[in-house]
mmCIF file of C-alpha atoms in Angstrom:
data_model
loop_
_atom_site.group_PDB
_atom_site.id
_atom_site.type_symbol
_atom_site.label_atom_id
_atom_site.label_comp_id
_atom_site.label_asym_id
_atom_site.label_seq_id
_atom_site.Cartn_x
_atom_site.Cartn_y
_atom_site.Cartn_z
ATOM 1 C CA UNK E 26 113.797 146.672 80.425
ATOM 2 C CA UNK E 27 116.147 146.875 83.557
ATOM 3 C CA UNK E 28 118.841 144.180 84.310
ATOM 4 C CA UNK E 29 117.346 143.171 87.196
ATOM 5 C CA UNK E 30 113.818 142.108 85.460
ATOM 6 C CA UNK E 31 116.240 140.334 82.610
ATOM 7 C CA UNK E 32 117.735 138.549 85.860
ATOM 8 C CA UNK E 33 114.108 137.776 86.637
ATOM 9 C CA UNK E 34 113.072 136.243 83.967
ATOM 10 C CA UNK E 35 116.295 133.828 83.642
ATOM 11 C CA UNK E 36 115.811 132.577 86.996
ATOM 12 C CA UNK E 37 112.262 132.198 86.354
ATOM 13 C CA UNK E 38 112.852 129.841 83.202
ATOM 14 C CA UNK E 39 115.556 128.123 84.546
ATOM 15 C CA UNK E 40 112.879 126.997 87.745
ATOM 16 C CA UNK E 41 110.180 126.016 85.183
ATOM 17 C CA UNK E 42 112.857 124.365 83.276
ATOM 18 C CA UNK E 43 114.311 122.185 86.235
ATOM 19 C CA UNK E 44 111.017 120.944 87.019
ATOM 20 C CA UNK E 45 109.871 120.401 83.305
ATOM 21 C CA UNK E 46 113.184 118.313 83.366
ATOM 22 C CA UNK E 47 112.186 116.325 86.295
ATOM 23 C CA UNK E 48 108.694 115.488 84.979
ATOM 24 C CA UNK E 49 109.945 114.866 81.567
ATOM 25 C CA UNK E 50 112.796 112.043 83.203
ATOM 26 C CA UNK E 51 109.938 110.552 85.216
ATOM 27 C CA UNK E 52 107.261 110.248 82.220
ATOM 28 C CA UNK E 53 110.076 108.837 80.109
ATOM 29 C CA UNK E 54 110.874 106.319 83.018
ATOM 30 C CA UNK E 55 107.039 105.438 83.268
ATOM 31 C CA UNK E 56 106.440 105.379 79.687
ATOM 32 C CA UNK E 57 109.209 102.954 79.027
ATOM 33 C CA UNK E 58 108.224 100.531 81.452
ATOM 34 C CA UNK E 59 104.799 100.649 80.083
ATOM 35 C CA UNK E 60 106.033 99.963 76.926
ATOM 36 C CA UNK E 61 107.875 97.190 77.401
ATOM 37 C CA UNK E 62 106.192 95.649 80.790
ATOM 38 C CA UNK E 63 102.560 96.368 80.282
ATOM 39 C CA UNK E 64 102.404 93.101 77.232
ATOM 40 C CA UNK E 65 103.560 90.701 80.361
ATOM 41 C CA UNK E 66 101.092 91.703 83.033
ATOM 42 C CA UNK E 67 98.107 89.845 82.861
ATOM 43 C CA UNK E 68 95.791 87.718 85.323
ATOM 44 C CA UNK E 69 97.944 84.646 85.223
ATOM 45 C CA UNK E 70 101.531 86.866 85.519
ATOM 46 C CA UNK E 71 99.962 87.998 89.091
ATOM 47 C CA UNK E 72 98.556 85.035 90.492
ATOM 48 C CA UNK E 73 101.007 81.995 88.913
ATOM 49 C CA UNK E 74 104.024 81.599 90.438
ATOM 50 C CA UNK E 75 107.334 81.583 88.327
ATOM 51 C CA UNK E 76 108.276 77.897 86.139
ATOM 52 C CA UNK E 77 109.955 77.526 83.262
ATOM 53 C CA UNK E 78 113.415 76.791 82.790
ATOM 54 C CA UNK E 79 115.468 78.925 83.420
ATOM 55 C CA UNK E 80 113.204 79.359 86.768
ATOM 56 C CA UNK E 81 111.497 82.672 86.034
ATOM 57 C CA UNK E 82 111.216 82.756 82.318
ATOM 58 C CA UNK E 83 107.348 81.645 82.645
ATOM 59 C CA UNK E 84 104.964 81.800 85.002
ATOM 60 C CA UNK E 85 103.730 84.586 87.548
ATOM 61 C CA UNK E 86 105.496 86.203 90.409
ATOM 62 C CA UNK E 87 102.232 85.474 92.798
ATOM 63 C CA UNK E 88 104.856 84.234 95.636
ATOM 64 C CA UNK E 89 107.193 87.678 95.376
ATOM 65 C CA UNK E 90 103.869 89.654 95.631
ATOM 66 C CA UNK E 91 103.015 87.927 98.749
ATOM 67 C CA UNK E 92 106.602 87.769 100.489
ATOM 68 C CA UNK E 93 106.677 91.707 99.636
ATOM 69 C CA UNK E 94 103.288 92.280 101.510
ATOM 70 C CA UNK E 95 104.271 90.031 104.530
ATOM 71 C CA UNK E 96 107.957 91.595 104.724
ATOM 72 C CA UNK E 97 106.905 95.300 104.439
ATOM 73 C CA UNK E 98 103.992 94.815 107.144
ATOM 74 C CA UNK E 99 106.477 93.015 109.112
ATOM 75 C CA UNK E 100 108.784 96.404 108.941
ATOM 76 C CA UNK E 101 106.319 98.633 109.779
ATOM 77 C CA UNK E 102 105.077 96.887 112.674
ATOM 78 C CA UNK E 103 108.237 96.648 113.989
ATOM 79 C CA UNK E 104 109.695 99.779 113.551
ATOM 80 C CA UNK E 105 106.298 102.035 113.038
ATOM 81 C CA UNK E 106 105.222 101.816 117.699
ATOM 82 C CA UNK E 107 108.773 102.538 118.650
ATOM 83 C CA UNK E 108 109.486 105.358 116.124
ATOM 84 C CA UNK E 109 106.121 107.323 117.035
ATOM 85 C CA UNK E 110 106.905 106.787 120.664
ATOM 86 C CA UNK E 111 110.114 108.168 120.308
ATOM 87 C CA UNK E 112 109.017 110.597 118.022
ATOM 88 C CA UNK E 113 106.429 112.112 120.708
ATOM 89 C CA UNK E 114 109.186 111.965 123.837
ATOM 90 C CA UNK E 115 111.555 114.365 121.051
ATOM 91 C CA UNK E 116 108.958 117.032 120.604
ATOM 92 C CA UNK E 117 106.454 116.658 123.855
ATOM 93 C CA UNK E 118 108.874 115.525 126.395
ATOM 94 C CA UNK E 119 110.399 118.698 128.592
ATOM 95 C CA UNK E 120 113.453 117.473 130.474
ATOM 96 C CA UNK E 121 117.031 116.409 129.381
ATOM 97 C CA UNK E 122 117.898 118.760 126.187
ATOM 98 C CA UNK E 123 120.767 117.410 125.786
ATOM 99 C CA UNK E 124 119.856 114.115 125.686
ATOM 100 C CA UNK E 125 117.060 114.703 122.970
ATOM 101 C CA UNK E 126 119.402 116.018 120.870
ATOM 102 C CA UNK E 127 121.741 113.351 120.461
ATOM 103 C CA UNK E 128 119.221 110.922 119.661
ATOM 104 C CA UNK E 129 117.898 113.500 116.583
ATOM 105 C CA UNK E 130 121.869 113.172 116.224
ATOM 106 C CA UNK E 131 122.060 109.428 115.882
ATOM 107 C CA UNK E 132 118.846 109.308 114.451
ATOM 108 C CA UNK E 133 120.015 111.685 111.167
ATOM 109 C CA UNK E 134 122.643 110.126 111.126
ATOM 110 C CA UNK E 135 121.256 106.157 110.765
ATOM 111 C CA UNK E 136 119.027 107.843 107.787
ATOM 112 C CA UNK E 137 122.540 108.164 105.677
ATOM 113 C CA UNK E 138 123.142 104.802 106.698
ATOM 114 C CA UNK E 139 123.270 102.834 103.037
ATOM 115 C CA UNK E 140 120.965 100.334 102.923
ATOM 116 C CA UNK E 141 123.383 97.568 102.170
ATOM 117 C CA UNK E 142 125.523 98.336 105.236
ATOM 118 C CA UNK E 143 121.703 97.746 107.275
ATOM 119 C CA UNK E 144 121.467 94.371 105.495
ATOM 120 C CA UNK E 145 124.747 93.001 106.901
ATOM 121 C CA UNK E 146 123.673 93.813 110.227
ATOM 122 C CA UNK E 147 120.516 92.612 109.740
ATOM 123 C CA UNK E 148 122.748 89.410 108.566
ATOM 124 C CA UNK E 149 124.873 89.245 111.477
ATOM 125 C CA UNK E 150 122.436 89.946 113.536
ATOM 126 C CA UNK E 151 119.385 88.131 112.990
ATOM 127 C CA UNK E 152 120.465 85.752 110.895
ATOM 128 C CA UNK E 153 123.645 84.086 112.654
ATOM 129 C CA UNK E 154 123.567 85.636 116.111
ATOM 130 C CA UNK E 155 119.751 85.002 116.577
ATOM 131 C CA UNK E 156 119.522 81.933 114.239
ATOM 132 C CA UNK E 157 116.575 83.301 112.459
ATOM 133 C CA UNK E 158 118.225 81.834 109.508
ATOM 134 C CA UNK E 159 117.180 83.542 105.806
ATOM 135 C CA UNK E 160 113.725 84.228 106.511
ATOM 136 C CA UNK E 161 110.615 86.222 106.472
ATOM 137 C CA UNK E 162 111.273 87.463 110.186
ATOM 138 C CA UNK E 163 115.169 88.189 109.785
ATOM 139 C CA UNK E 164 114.443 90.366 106.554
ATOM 140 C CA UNK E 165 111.475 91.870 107.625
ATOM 141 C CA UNK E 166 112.830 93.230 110.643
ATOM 142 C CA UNK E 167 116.124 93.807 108.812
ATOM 143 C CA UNK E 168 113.696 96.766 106.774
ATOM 144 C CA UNK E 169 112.060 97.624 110.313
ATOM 145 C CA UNK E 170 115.867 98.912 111.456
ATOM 146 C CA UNK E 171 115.815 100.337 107.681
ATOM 147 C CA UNK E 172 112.684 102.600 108.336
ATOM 148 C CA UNK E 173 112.673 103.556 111.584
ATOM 149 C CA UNK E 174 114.849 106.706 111.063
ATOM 150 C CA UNK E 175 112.137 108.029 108.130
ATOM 151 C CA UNK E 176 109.175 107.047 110.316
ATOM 152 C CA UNK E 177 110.705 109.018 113.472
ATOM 153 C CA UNK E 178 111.502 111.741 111.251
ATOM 154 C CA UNK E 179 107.947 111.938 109.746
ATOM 155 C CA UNK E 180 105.857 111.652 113.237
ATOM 156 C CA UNK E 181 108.572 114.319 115.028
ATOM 157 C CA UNK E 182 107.589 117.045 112.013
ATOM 158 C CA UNK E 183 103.960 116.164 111.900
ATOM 159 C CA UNK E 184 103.997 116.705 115.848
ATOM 160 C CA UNK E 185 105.948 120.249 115.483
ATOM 161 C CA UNK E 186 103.768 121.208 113.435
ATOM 162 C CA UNK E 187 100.692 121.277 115.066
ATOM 163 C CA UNK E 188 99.959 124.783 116.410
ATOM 164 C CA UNK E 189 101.569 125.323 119.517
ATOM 165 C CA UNK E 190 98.629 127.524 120.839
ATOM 166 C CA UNK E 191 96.442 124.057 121.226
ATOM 167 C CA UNK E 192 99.283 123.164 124.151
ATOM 168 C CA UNK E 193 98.829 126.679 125.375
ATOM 169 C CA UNK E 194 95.984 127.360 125.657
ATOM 170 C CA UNK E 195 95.340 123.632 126.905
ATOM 171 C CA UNK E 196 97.571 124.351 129.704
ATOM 172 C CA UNK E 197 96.964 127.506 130.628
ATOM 173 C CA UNK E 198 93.112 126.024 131.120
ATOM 174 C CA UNK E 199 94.300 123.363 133.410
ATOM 175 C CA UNK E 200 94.601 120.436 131.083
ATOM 176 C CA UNK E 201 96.931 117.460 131.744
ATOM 177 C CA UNK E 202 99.319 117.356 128.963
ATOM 178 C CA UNK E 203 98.776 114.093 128.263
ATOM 179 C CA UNK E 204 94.874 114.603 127.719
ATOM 180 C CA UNK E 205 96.216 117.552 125.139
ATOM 181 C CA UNK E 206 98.455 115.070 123.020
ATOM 182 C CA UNK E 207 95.786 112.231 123.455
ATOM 183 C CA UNK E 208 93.065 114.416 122.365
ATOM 184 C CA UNK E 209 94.259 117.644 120.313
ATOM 185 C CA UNK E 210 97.907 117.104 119.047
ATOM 186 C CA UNK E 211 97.579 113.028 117.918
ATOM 187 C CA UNK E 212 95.087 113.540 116.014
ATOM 188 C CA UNK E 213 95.951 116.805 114.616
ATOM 189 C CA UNK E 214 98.977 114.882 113.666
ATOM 190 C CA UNK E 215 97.659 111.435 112.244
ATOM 191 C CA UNK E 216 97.107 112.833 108.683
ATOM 192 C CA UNK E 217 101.370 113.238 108.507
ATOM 193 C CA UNK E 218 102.000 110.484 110.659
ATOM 194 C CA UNK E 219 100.232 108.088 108.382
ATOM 195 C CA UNK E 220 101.739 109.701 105.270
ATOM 196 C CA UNK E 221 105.035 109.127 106.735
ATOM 197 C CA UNK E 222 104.231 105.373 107.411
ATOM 198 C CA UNK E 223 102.749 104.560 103.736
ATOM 199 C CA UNK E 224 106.289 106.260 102.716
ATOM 200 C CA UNK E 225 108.223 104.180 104.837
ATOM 201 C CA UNK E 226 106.384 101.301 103.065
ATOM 202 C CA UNK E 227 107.160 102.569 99.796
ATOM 203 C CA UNK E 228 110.604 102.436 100.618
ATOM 204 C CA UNK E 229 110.761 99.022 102.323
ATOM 205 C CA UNK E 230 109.017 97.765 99.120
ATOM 206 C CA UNK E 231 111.241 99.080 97.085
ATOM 207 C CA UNK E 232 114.593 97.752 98.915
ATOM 208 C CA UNK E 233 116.483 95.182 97.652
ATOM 209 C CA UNK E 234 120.305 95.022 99.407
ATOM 210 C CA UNK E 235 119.003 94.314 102.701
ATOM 211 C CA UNK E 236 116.936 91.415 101.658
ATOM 212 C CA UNK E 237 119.339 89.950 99.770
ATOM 213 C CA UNK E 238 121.369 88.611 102.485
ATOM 214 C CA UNK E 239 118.497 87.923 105.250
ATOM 215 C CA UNK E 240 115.195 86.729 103.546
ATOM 216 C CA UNK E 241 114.889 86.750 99.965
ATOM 217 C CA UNK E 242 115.410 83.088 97.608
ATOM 218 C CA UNK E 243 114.983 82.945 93.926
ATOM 219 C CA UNK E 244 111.936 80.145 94.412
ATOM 220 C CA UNK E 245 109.734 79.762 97.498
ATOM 221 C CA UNK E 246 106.257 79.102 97.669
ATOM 222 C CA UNK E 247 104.003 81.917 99.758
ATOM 223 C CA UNK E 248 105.878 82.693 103.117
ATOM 224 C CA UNK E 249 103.793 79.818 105.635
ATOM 225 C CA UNK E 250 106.036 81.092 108.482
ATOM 226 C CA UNK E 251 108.087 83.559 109.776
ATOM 227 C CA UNK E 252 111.195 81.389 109.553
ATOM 228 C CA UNK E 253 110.789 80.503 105.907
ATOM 229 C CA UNK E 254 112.561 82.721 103.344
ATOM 230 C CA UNK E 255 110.128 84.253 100.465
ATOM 231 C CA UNK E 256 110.579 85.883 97.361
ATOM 232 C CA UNK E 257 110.360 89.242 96.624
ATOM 233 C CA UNK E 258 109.637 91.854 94.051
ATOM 234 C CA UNK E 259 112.952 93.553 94.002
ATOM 235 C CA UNK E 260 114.885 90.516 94.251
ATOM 236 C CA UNK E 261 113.358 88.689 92.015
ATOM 237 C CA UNK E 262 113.780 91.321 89.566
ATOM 238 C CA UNK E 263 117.194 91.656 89.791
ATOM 239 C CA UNK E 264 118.007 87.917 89.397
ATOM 240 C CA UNK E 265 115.137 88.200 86.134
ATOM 241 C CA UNK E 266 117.943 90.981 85.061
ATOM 242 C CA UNK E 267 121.167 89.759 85.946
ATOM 243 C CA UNK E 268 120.921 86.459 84.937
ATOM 244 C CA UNK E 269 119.431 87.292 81.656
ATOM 245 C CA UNK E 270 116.301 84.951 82.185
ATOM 246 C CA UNK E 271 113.487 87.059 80.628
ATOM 247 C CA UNK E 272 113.819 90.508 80.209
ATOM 248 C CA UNK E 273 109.850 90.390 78.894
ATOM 249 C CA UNK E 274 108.827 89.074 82.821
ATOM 250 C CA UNK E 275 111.758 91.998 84.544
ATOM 251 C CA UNK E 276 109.797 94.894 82.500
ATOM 252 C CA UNK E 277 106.633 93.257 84.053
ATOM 253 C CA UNK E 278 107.945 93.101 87.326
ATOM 254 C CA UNK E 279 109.319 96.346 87.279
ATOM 255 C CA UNK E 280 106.193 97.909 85.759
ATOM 256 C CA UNK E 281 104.419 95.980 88.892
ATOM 257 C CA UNK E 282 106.775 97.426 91.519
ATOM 258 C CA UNK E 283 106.269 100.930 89.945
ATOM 259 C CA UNK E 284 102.551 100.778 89.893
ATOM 260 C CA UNK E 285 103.008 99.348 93.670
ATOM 261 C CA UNK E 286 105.284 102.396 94.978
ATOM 262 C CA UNK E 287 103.652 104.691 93.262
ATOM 263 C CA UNK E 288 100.133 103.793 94.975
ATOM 264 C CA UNK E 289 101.351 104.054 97.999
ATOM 265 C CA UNK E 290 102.800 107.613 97.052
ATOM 266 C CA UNK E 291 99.674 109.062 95.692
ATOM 267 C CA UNK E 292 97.842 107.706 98.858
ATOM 268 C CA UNK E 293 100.260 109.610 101.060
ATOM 269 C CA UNK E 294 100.284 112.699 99.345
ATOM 270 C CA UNK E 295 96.222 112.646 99.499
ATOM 271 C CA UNK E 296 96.631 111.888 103.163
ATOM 272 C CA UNK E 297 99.057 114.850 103.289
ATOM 273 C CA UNK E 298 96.423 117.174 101.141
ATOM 274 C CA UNK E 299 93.528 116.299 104.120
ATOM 275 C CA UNK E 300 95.729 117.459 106.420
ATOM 276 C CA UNK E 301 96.268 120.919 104.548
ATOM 277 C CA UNK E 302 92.501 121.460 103.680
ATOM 278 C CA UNK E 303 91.653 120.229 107.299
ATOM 279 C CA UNK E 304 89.447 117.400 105.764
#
C-alpha cells in the first residue's frame, strides 16, 4: 500500500473521528440534562410560577416561559423588517459599491460584538436615555440590536443564492426588477430566510447578558406591558445556579431551554431541507 493511500486513510479517520467527538460531547450534554432535569419537569413545573423560600426552590417557571416568548418575538419584530430590507438593497441594489460594502463591513463586524457589550448599550440606551426603565420593551429590543447582524447575514446568502439566470432571463424578457424579486427571487428565498429567523430566535432565547441589565427580575408575574420587567429562562436559571437555590428546578430549566432551542433548530434545518429538495 502506497504512502499516499496510508495518508488517506489517516485523514479519513481523523474526519470521522472529529465528528464522532462532536456528537459524542452533545449526547453527553443532552443525556445529562435528562438525567438530572427530566424528574422536575412536570405539568405543574410549566404552568406554576416559582414560591418557596428561597424564591425559586418550588413552584413552576410559567412567568420565565412567557417573558421568553414575549421578549424573543419582540426581537424579531424589531430587528427581522429592517435586516431583510437591508439584506435585499446588499445583493439586489446596483449603485454605490462602495457603500454596500462597508455596511457588510460594519455589519460582520457587530456579529463579533459580545453580547454583554450589546446589553450595556441596550442599558444606556433604552433604559436611562429613553427611560424605558428594566422592561419587556428595553430588553426585547436590546436582543433585536443582538440579532440583526445574523438575520441580515441569513436573508443576504439566501438571496445570493438563488440562481442568477431567474434575474436574467427576467430581464432580458422585459421584466421590472422589482416584479422579479417580488415574484421569483423572495420566494425562492423564503425557505433560508425563515431558517435564518427561527435561528435568530434560538439565539435570542438563549441570551442571557443582555437581559440582565435591561429586562429580566428574579420574580414578576406574566409581562402585562411593555414597560414591566419579566422573567426569563436564562436568567432565571442562572440565579437557580448561582445562588444555590435548587439545583433539582436549574436541571429542569435547563433541560426546558434545551428542548426549546433545540425545536427551533430542527424546525430550521427542515425549513432549510425544503429548500434543497425544492418542496
Amino acid at each position: 500500500m502506497t504512502v499516499r493511500k496510508w495518508l488517506d486513510r489517516l485523514w479519513l479517520a481523523v474526519f470521522w473521528g472529529a465528528g464522532l467527538l462532536i456528537l459524542v460531547i452533545l449526547f453527553s450534554i443532552l443525556g445529562y440534562l435528562f438525567y438530572r432535569g427530566w424528574p422536575s419537569l412536570s405539568i405543574e413545573f410549566l404552568t406554576l410560577t416559582p414560591k418557596g423560600l428561597p424564591l425559586g426552590s418550588e413552584g413552576g417557571v410559567w412567568p420565565a416561559i412567557t417573558g421568553t416568548v414575549y421578549l424573543v418575538l419582540i426581537a424579531v419584530a424589531a430587528a427581522g423588517i429592517p435586516g431583510i430590507t437591508a439584506a435585499i438593497y446588499l445583493v439586489e441594489g446596483k449603485d454605490n459599491q462602495k457603500f454596500k460594502q462597508t455596511i457588510n463591513l460594519i455589519v460582520q463586524c457587530m456579529a463579533g460584538i459580545p453580547s454583554i457589550i450589546i446589553g450595556l448599550f441596550g442599558y444606556s440606551l433604552l433604559v436611562v436615555y429613553l427611560g424605558f426603565g428594566i422592561s419587556l420593551l428595553a430588553g426585547g429590543l436590546t436582543l433585536g440590536i443582538m440579532i440583526f447582524p445574523l438575520i441580515l447575514i441569513t436573508a443576504r446568502d439566501a438571496l445570493s443564492a438563488v440562481n442568477e439566470n431567474y434575474r436574467l432571463i427576467g430581464i432580458s424578457l422585459g421584466v421590472s426588477r422589482r416584479y422579479i424579486l417580488a415574484r421569483i427571487i423572495f420566494p425562492q428565498a423564503m425557505p433560508s430566510i425563515l431558517s435564518g429567523l427561527l435561528l435568530a430566535m434560538g439565539y435570542a432565547a438563549g441570551a442571557t447578558a443582555p437581559i440582565m441589565v435591561t429586562a429580566a427580575v428574579i420574580s414578576a408575574g406574566s409581562p402585562g406591558s411593555l414597560l414591566e420587567p419579566v422573567m426569563a429562562l436564562p436568567y432565571h436559571l442562572y440565579t437557580l445556579f448561582s445562588q444555590q437555590i435548587s439545583l433539582d428546578k436549574a436541571y429542569g430549566t435547563a433541560l426546558l431551554l434545551v428542548l426549546l432551542l433545540l425545536a427551533i433548530n430542527i424546525t430550521a434545518l427542515c425549513l432549510r431541507g425544503c429548500k434543497r429538495k425544492g418542496v
